[in-house]
Short mmCIF file of C-alpha atoms in Angstrom, two decimals:
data_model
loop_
_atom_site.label_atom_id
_atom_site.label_comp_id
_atom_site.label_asym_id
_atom_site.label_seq_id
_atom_site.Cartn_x
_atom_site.Cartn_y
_atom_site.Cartn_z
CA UNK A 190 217.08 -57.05 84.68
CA UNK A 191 214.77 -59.57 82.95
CA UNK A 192 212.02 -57.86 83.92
CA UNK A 193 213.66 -54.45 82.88
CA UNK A 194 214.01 -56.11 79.26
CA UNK A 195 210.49 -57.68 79.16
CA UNK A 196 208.72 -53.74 79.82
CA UNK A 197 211.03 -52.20 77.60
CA UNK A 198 209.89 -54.65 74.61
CA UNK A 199 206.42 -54.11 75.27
CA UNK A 200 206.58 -50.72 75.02
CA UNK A 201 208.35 -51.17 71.93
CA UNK A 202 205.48 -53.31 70.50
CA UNK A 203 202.63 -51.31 71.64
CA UNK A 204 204.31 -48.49 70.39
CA UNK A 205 205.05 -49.80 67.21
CA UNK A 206 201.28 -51.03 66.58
CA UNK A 207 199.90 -47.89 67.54
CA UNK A 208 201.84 -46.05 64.59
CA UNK A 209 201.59 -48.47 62.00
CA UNK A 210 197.78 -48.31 62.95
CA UNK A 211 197.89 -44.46 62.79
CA UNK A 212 199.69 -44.58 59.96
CA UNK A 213 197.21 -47.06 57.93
CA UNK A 214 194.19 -45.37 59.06
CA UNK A 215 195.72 -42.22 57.72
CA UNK A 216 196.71 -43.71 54.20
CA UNK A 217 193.14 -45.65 53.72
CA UNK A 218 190.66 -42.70 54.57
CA UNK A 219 190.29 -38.85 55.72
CA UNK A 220 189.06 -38.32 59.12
CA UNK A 221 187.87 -34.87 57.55
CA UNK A 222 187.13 -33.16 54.76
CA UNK A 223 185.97 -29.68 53.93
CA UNK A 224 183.41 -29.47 51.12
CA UNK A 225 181.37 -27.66 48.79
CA UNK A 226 178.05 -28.79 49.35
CA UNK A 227 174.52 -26.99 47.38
CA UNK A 228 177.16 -23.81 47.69
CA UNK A 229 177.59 -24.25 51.34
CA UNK A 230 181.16 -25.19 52.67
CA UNK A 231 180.79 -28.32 55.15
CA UNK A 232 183.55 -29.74 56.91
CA UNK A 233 182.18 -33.32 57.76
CA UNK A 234 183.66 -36.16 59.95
CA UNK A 235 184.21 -39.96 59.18
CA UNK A 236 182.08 -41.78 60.49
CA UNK A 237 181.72 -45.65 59.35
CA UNK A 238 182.48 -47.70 56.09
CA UNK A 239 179.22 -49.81 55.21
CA UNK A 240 181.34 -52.06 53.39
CA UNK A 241 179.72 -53.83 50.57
CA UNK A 242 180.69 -56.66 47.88
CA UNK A 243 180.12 -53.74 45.54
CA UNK A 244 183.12 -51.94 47.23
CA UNK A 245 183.50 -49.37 50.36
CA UNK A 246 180.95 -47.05 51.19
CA UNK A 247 182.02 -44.12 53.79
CA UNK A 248 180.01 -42.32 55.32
CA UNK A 249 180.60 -38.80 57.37
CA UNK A 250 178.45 -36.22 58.67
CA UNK A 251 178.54 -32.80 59.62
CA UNK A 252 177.82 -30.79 62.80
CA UNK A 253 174.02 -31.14 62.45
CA UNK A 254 174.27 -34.72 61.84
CA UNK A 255 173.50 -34.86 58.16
CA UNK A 256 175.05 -37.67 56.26
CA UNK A 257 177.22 -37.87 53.43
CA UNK A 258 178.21 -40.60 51.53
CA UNK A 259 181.37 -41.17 49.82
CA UNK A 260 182.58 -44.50 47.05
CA UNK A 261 186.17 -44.36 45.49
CA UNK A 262 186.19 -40.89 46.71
CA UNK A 263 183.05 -39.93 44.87
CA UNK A 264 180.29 -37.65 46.74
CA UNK A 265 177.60 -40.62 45.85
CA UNK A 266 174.64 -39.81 48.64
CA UNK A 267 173.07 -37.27 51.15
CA UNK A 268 170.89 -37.94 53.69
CA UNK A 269 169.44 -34.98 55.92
CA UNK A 270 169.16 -35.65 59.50
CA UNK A 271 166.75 -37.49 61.45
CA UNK A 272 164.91 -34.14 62.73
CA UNK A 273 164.63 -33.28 59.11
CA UNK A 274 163.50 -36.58 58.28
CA UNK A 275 160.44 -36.29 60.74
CA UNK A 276 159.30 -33.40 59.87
CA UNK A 277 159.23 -34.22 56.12
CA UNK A 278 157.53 -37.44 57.66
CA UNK A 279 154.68 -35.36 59.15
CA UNK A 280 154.13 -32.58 56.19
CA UNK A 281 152.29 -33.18 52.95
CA UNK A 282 151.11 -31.14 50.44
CA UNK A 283 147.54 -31.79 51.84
CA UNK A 284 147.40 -28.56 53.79
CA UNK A 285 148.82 -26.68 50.53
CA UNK A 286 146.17 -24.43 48.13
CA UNK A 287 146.61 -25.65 44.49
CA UNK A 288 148.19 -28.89 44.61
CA UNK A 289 148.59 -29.39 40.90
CA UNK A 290 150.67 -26.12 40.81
CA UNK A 291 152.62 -27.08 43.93
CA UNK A 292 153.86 -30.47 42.09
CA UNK A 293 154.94 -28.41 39.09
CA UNK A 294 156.92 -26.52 41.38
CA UNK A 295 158.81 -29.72 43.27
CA UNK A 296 159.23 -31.60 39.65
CA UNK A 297 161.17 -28.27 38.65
CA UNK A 298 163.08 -28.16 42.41
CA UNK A 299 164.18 -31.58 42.38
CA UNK A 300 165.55 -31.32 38.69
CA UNK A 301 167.52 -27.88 40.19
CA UNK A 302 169.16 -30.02 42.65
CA UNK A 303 169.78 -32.89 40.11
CA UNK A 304 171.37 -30.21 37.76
CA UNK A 305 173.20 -28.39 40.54
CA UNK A 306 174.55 -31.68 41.91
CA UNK A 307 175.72 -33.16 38.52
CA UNK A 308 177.50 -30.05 37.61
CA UNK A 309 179.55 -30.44 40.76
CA UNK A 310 180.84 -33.67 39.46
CA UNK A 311 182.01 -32.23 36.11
CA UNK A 312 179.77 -33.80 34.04
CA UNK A 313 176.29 -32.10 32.10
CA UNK A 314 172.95 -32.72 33.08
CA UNK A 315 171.87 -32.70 29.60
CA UNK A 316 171.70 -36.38 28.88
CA UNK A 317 169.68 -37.27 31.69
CA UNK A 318 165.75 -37.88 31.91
CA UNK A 319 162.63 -38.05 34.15
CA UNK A 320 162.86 -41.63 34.77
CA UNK A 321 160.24 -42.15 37.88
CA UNK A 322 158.31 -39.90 40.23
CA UNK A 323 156.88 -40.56 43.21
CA UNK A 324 154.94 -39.79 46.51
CA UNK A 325 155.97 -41.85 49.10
CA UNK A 326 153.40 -41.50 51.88
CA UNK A 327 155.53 -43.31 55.14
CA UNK A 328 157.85 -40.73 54.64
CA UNK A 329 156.59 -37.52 53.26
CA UNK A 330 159.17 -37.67 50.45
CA UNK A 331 158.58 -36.49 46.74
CA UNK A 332 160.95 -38.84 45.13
CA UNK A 333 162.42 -38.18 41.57
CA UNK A 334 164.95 -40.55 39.73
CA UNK A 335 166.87 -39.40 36.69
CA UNK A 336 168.67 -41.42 34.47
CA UNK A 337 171.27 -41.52 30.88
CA UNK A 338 169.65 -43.27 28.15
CA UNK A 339 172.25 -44.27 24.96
CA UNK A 340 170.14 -44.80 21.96
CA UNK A 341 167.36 -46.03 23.27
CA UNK A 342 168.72 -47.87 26.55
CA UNK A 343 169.12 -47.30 30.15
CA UNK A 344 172.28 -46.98 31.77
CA UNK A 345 173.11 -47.34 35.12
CA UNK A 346 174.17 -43.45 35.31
CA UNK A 347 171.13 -42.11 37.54
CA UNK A 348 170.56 -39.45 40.19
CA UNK A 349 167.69 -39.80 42.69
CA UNK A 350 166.27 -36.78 44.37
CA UNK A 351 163.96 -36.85 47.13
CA UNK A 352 162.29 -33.38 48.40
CA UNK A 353 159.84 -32.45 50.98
CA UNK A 354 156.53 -30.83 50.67
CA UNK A 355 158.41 -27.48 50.94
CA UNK A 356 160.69 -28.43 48.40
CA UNK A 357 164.01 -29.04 50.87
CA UNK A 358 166.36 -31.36 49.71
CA UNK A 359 166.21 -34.71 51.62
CA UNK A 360 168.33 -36.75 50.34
CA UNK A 361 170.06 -37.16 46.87
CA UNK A 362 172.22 -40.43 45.42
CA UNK A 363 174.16 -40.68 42.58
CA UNK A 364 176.68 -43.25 41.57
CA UNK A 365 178.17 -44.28 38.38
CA UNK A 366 178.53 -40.33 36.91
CA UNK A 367 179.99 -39.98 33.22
CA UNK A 368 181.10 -43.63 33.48
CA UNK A 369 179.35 -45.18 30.68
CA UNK A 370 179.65 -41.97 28.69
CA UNK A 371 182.88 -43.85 26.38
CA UNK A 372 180.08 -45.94 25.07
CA UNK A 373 177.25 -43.22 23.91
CA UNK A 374 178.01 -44.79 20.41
CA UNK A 375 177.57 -48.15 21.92
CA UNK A 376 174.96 -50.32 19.66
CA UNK A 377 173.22 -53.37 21.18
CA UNK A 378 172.59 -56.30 18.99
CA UNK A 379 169.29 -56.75 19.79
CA UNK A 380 168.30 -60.29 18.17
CA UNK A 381 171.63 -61.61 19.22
CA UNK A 382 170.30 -60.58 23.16
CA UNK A 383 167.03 -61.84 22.19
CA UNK A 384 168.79 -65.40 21.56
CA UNK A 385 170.93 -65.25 25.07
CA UNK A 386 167.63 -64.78 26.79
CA UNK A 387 166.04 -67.63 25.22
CA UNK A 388 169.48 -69.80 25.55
CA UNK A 389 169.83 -69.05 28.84
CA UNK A 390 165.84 -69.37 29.96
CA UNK A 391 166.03 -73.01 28.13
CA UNK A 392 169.18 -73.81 30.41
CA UNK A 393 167.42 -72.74 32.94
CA UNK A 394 163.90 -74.15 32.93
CA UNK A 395 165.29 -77.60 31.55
CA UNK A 396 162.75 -79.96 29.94
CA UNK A 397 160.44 -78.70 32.43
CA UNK A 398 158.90 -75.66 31.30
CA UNK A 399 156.33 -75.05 33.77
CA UNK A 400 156.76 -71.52 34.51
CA UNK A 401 156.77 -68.49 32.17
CA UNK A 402 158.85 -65.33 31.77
CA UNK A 403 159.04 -61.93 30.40
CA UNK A 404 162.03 -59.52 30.21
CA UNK A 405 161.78 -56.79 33.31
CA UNK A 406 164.00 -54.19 32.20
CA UNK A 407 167.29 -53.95 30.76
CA UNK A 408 170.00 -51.60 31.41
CA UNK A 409 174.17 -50.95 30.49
CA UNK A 410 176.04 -51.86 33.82
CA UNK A 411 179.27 -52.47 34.53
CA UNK A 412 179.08 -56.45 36.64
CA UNK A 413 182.70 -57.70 37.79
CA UNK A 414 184.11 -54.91 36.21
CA UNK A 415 182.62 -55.77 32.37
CA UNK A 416 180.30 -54.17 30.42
CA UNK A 417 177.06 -55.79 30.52
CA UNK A 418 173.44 -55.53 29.08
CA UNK A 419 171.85 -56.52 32.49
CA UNK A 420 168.56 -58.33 31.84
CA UNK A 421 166.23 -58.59 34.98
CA UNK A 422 163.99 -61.76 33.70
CA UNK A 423 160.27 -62.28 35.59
CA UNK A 424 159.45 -65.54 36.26
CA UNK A 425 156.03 -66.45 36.84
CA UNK A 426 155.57 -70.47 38.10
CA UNK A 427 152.66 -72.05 37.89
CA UNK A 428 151.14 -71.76 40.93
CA UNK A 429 150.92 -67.94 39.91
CA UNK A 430 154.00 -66.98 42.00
CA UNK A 431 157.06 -64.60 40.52
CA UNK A 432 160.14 -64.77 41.09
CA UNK A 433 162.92 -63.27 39.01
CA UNK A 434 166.44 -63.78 37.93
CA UNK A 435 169.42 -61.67 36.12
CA UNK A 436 171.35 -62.01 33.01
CA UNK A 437 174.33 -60.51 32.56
CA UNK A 438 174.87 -60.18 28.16
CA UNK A 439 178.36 -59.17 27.25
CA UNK A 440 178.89 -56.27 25.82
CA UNK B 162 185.03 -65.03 103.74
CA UNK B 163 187.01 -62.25 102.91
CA UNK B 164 185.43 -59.03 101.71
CA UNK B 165 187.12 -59.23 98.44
CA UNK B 166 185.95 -62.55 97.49
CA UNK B 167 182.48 -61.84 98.83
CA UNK B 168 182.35 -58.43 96.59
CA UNK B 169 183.10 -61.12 93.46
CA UNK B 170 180.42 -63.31 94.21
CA UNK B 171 177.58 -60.65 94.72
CA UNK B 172 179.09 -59.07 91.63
CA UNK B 173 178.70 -62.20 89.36
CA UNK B 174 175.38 -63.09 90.40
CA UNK B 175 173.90 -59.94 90.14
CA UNK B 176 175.61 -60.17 86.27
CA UNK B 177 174.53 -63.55 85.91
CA UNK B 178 171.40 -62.67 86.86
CA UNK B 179 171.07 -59.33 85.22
CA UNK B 180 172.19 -61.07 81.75
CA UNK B 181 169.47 -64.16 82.00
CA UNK B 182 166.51 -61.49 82.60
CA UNK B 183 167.55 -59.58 79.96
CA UNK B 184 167.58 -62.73 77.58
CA UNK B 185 164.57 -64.15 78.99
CA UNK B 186 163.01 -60.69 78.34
CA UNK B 187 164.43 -60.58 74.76
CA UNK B 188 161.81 -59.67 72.10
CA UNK B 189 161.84 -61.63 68.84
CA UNK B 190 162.80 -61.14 65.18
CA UNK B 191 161.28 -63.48 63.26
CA UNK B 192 162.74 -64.51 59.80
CA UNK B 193 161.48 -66.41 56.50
CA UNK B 194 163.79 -67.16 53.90
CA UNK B 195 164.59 -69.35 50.86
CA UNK B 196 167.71 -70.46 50.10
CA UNK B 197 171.49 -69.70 50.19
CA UNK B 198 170.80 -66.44 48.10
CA UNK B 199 168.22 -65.14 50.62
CA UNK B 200 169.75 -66.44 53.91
CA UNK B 201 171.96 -62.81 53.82
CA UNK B 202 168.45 -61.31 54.74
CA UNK B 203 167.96 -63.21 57.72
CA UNK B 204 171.99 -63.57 59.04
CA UNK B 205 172.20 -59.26 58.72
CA UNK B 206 169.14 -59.15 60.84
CA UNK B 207 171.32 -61.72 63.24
CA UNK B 208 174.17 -60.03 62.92
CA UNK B 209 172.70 -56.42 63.70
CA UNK B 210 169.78 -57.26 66.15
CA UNK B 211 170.94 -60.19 67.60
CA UNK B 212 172.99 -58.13 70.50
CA UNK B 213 169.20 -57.09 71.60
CA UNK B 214 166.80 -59.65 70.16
CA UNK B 215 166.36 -63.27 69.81
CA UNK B 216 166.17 -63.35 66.26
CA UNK B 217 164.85 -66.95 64.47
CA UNK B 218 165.70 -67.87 61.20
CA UNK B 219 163.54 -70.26 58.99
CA UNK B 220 164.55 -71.32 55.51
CA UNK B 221 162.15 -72.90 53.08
CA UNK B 222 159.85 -73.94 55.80
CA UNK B 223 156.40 -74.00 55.54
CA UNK B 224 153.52 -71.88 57.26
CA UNK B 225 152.44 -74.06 60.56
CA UNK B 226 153.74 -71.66 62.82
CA UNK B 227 153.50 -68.54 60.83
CA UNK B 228 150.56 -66.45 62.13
CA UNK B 229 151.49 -67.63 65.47
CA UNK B 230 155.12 -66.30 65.03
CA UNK B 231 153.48 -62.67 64.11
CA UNK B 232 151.60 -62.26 66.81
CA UNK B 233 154.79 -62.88 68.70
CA UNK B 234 157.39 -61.30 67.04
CA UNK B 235 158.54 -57.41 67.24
CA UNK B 236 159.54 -57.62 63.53
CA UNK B 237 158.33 -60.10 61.14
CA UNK B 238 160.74 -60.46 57.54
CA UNK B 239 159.72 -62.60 54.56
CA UNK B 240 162.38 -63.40 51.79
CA UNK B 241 160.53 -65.47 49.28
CA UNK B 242 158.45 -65.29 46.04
CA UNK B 243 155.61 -63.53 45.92
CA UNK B 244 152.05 -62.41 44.07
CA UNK B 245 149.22 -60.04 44.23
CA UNK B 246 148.01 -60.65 48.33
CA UNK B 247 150.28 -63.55 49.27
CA UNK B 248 153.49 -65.04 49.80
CA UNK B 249 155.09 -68.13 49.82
CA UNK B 250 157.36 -69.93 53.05
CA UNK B 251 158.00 -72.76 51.23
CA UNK B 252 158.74 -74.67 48.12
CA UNK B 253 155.82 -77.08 48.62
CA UNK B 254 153.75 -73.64 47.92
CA UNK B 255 152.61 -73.34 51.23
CA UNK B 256 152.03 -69.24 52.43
CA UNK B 257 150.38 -66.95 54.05
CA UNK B 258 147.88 -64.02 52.44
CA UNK B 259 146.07 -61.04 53.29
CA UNK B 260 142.50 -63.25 52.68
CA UNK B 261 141.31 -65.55 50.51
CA UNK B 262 143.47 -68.45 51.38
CA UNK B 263 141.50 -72.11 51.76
CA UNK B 264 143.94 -72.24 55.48
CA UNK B 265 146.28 -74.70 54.67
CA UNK B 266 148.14 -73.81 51.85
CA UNK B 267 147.29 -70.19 52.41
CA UNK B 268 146.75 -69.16 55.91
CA UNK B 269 145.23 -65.68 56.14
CA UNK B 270 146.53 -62.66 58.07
CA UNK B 271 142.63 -61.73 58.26
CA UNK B 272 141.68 -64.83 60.46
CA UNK B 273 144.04 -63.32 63.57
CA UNK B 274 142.29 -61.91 66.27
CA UNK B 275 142.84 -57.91 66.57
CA UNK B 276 145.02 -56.81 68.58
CA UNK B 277 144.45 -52.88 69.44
CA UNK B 278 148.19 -52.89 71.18
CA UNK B 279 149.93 -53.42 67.95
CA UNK B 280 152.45 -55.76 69.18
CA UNK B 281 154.11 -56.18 65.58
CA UNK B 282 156.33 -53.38 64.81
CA UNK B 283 156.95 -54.11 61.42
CA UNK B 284 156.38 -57.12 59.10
CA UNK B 285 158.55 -56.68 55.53
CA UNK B 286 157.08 -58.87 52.80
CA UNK B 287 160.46 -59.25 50.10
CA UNK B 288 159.25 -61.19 47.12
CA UNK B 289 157.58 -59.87 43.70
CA UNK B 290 153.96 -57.96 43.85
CA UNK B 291 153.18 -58.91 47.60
CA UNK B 292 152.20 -55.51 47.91
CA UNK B 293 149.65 -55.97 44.91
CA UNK B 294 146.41 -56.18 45.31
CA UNK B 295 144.34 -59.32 44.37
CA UNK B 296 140.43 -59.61 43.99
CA UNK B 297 141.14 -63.31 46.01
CA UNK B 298 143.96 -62.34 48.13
CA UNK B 299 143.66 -59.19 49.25
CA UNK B 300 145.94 -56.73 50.50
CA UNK B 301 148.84 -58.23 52.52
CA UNK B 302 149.64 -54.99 54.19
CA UNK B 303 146.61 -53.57 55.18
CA UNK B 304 145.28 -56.53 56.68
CA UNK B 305 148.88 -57.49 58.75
CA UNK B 306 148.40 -53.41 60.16
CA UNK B 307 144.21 -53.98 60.39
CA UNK B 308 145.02 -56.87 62.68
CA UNK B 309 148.71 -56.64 64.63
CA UNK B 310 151.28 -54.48 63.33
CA UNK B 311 152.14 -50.90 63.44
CA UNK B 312 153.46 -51.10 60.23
CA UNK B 313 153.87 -53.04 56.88
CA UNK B 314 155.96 -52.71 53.82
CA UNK B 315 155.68 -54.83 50.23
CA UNK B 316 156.75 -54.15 46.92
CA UNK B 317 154.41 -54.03 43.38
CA UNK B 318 156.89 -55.00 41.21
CA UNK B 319 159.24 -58.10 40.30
CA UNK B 320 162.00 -57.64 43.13
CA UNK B 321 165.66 -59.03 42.52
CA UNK B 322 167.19 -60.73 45.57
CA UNK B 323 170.70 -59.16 45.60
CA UNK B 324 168.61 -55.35 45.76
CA UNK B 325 166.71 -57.19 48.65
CA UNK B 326 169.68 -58.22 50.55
CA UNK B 327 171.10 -54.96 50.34
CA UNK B 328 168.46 -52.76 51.15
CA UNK B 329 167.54 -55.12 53.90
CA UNK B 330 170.98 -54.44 55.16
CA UNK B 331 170.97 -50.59 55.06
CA UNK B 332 167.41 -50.78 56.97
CA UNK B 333 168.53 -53.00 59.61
CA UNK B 334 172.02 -51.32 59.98
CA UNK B 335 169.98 -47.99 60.82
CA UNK B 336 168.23 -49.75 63.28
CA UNK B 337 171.08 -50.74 64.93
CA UNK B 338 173.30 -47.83 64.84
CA UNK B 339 170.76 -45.28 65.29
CA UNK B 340 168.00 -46.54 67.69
CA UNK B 341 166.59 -43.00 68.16
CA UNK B 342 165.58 -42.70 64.14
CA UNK B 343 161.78 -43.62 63.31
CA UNK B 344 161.07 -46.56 60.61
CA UNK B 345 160.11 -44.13 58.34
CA UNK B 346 163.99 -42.84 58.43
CA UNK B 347 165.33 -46.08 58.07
CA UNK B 348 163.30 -46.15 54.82
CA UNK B 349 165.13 -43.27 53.44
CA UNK B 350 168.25 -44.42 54.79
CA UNK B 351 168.02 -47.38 53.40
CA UNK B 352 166.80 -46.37 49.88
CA UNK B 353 169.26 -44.03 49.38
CA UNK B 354 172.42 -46.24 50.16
CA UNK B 355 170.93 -48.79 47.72
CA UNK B 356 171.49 -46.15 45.31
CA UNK B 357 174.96 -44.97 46.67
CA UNK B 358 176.00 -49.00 46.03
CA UNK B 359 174.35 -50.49 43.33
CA UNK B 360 173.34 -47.12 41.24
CA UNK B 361 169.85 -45.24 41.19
CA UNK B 362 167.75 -48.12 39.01
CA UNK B 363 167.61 -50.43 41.36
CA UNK B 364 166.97 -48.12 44.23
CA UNK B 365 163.99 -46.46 42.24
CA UNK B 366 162.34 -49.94 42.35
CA UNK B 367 162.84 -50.91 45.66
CA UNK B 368 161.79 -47.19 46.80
CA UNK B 369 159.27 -46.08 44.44
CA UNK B 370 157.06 -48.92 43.73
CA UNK B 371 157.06 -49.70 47.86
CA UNK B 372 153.37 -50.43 49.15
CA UNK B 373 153.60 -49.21 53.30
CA UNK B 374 150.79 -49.37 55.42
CA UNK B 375 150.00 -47.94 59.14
CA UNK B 376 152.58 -45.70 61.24
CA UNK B 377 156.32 -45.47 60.67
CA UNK B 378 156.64 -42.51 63.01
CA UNK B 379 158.12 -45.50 66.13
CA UNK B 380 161.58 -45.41 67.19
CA UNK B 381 163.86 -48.92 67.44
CA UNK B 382 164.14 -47.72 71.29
CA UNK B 383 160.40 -48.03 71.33
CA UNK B 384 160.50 -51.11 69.40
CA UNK B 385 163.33 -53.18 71.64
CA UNK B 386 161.51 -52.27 75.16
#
């Protein structure tokens, strides 16, 4: 009889953890999704979170192994598979006639995609610009990063496009879309940020100002969910080495 | 004896066995950092290669054993600061470069002996401008590929050490989950979830302004056997 008891309450607990797992695994993510992807409809699979302090970071794929990536349920990155990613590896545009022409042709590609892309997330591709360009030779990739500017100032509102020689989309990112656009208007005190920086550098070095720095860059983020001028500072010590640090001004 | 417990016995000291060649046999990761803001560089190496490799972690300590641990590592990770040629292991200022050092403070990658079989898959200089090029120092990553490695990344610009953990992460996570993908994929892969997490201006640093040197076209199978 004891015995009897003891099985039956097992399988009442097993049973019970396997639907409240169910059930949570359910409410947190989808196991599939059908998408609209470049005009192609996708259905793509879960396939791990690469959790992050900055939050979750899922990532599915589709049939042929390409990989999507998905934040607060935000299409944020594509990544083609690793047969595409070879091949792009082993072409250049060293074999192609008229190079110059040829770049022309990948700048204008990649800033298709980046417009194509951006529309899909409801927002206009209008505000963005050429930020960087690049040839990246250990992987074949033509890399192009767009970015918002507000008056004069990055903002962490970018889309990165890399393309191979034959102008196929290899990968794309984009996170932050449209949400700094509530603060186009936004104007930066810029001898109050001066000040921080030197405040903060004197706190920093102490009495002992050995080393010397220069502002990096300096962008609109969002850091612990407030509206910062992030300041990347380069430090360079005396013994010629850099290092760097960040400052976060309140905006 | 009965058959049963006999069965047990071979069975565990076949495992037992089986599990100290493969440790014995492990390859090593070896890993420089500097402090509790760099040591996530060197504990997601742990964490993702440790299943396969022995993987050493050093923190703010010096270059004595450095060159040695190159020539005897499969993957070779700096986390430190950095200038054009060279970079540093320790806070006394002690380093390694691509030439140019006086051996002591700066030991140089150019006094190893060649090594045609490449036994360095990858060394990954982190730190500001290693991947410059300096008129004393050299150039870090040709001369680590010229002498032992496959392959070498470093960076021409001022690198921040939260986009270094990260991307660090991302590369090392490929390599873990996907042992069939080439280092040069685990470059994209990791580029382009830098910009998934922490948006696309930090990414375009640590991607575009990325010196490599030699082949990237190696698997991680090829690299753990």
């Amino acid at each position: 009889m004891k015995k009897k008891i003891f099985k039956t309450l097992t399988f009442i607990g097993i049973a019970t953890l396997f639907v409240t797992t169910v059930s949570a695994i359910d409410n947190s993510l989808e196991l599939k999704k059908d998408i609209s992807f470049l005009e192609s409809k996708i259905e793509i699979n879960y396939k791990e979170n690469l959790g992050t302090e900055n939050g979750s970071l899922l990532v599915y794929s589709d049939k042929e192994k390409n990989e999507f990536i998905y934040k607060d349920g935000d299409l944020v990155a594509y990544i083609a598979n690793d047969s595409i990613l070879s091949t792009t590896q082993k072409n250049s545009l060293d074999n192609k006639i008229d190079v110059n022409k040829k770049l022309i042709e990948l700048e204008t590609k990649a800033s298709n995609y980046a417009k194509q892309l951006i529309n899909a997330k409801k927002t206009s591709f209008d505000s963005y610009v050429l930020y960087d360009s690049a040839y990246l030779e250990a992987t074949g990739e033509y890399s192009y990063t767009y970015l918002k500017m507000f008056d004069g100032i990055l903002v962490n509102d970018g889309i990165m496009i890399s393309i191979n020689a034959d102008g196929e989309l290899i990968t794309f990112s984009g996170a932050f879309q449209g949400k700094f656009d509530n603060y186009k208007n936004l104007k930066v005190d810029t001898v109050a940020v001066e000040k921080f920086i030197k405040d903060e550098m004197t706190k920093y070095f102490g009495t002992d100002k050995k080393c010397e720095y220069s502002v990096d860059k300096q962008y609109i983020n969002y850091v612990n969910d407030e509206l910062v001028l992030q300041i990347g500072i380069n430090i360079i010590h005396e013994d010629g080495l850099q290092s760097t640090e960040v400052l976060n001004y309140k905006l | 004896m009965k058959k049963s417990k006999l069965f047990y016995l071979v069975f565990f000291t076949v495992l037992s066995l089986f599990i100290f060649i493969n440790k014995t046999d492990a390859k090593t990761i070896t890993v420089h950092y500097n402090g509790s803001s760099r040591v996530a560089t060197y504990n997601d190496i742990r964490n993702f290669m440790g299943y396969k490799y022995t993987v050493n972690g050093y923190n703010n300590q010096g270059n004595g054993s450095a060159l040695n641990q190159m020539q005897n590592s499969a993957a070779f990770v700096v986390h430190n600061h950095g200038a054009a040629g060279r970079q540093q292991l320790d806070d006394s200022g002690t380093g390694i470069a691509g030439k140019g050092g006086n051996g002591t403070t700066w030991k140089n990658i150019s006094s190893l002996s060649t090594n045609a079989s490449k036994p360095l898959y990858i060394a990954i200089f982190y730190g500001c401008n290693t991947g410059t090029v300096s008129s004393t120092y050299g150039n870090i990553t040709s001369q680590t590929t010229s002498k032992i490695a496959k392959a070498a990344v470093a960076w021409t610009i001022s690198t921040y050490v939260v986009d270094v953990n990260l991307w660090n992460q991302y590369f090392f996570n490929r390599a873990k989950n996907n042992m069939s993908s080439t280092a040069s994929a685990a470059l994209t892969y990791a580029d382009t979830t830098l910009a998934a997490a922490s948006g696309a201006i930090n990414a375009t640093g640590m991607k575009n302004n990325r010196v490599t040197s030699g082949n990237f076209g190696w698997t991680f199978t090829q690299m753990s056997l």
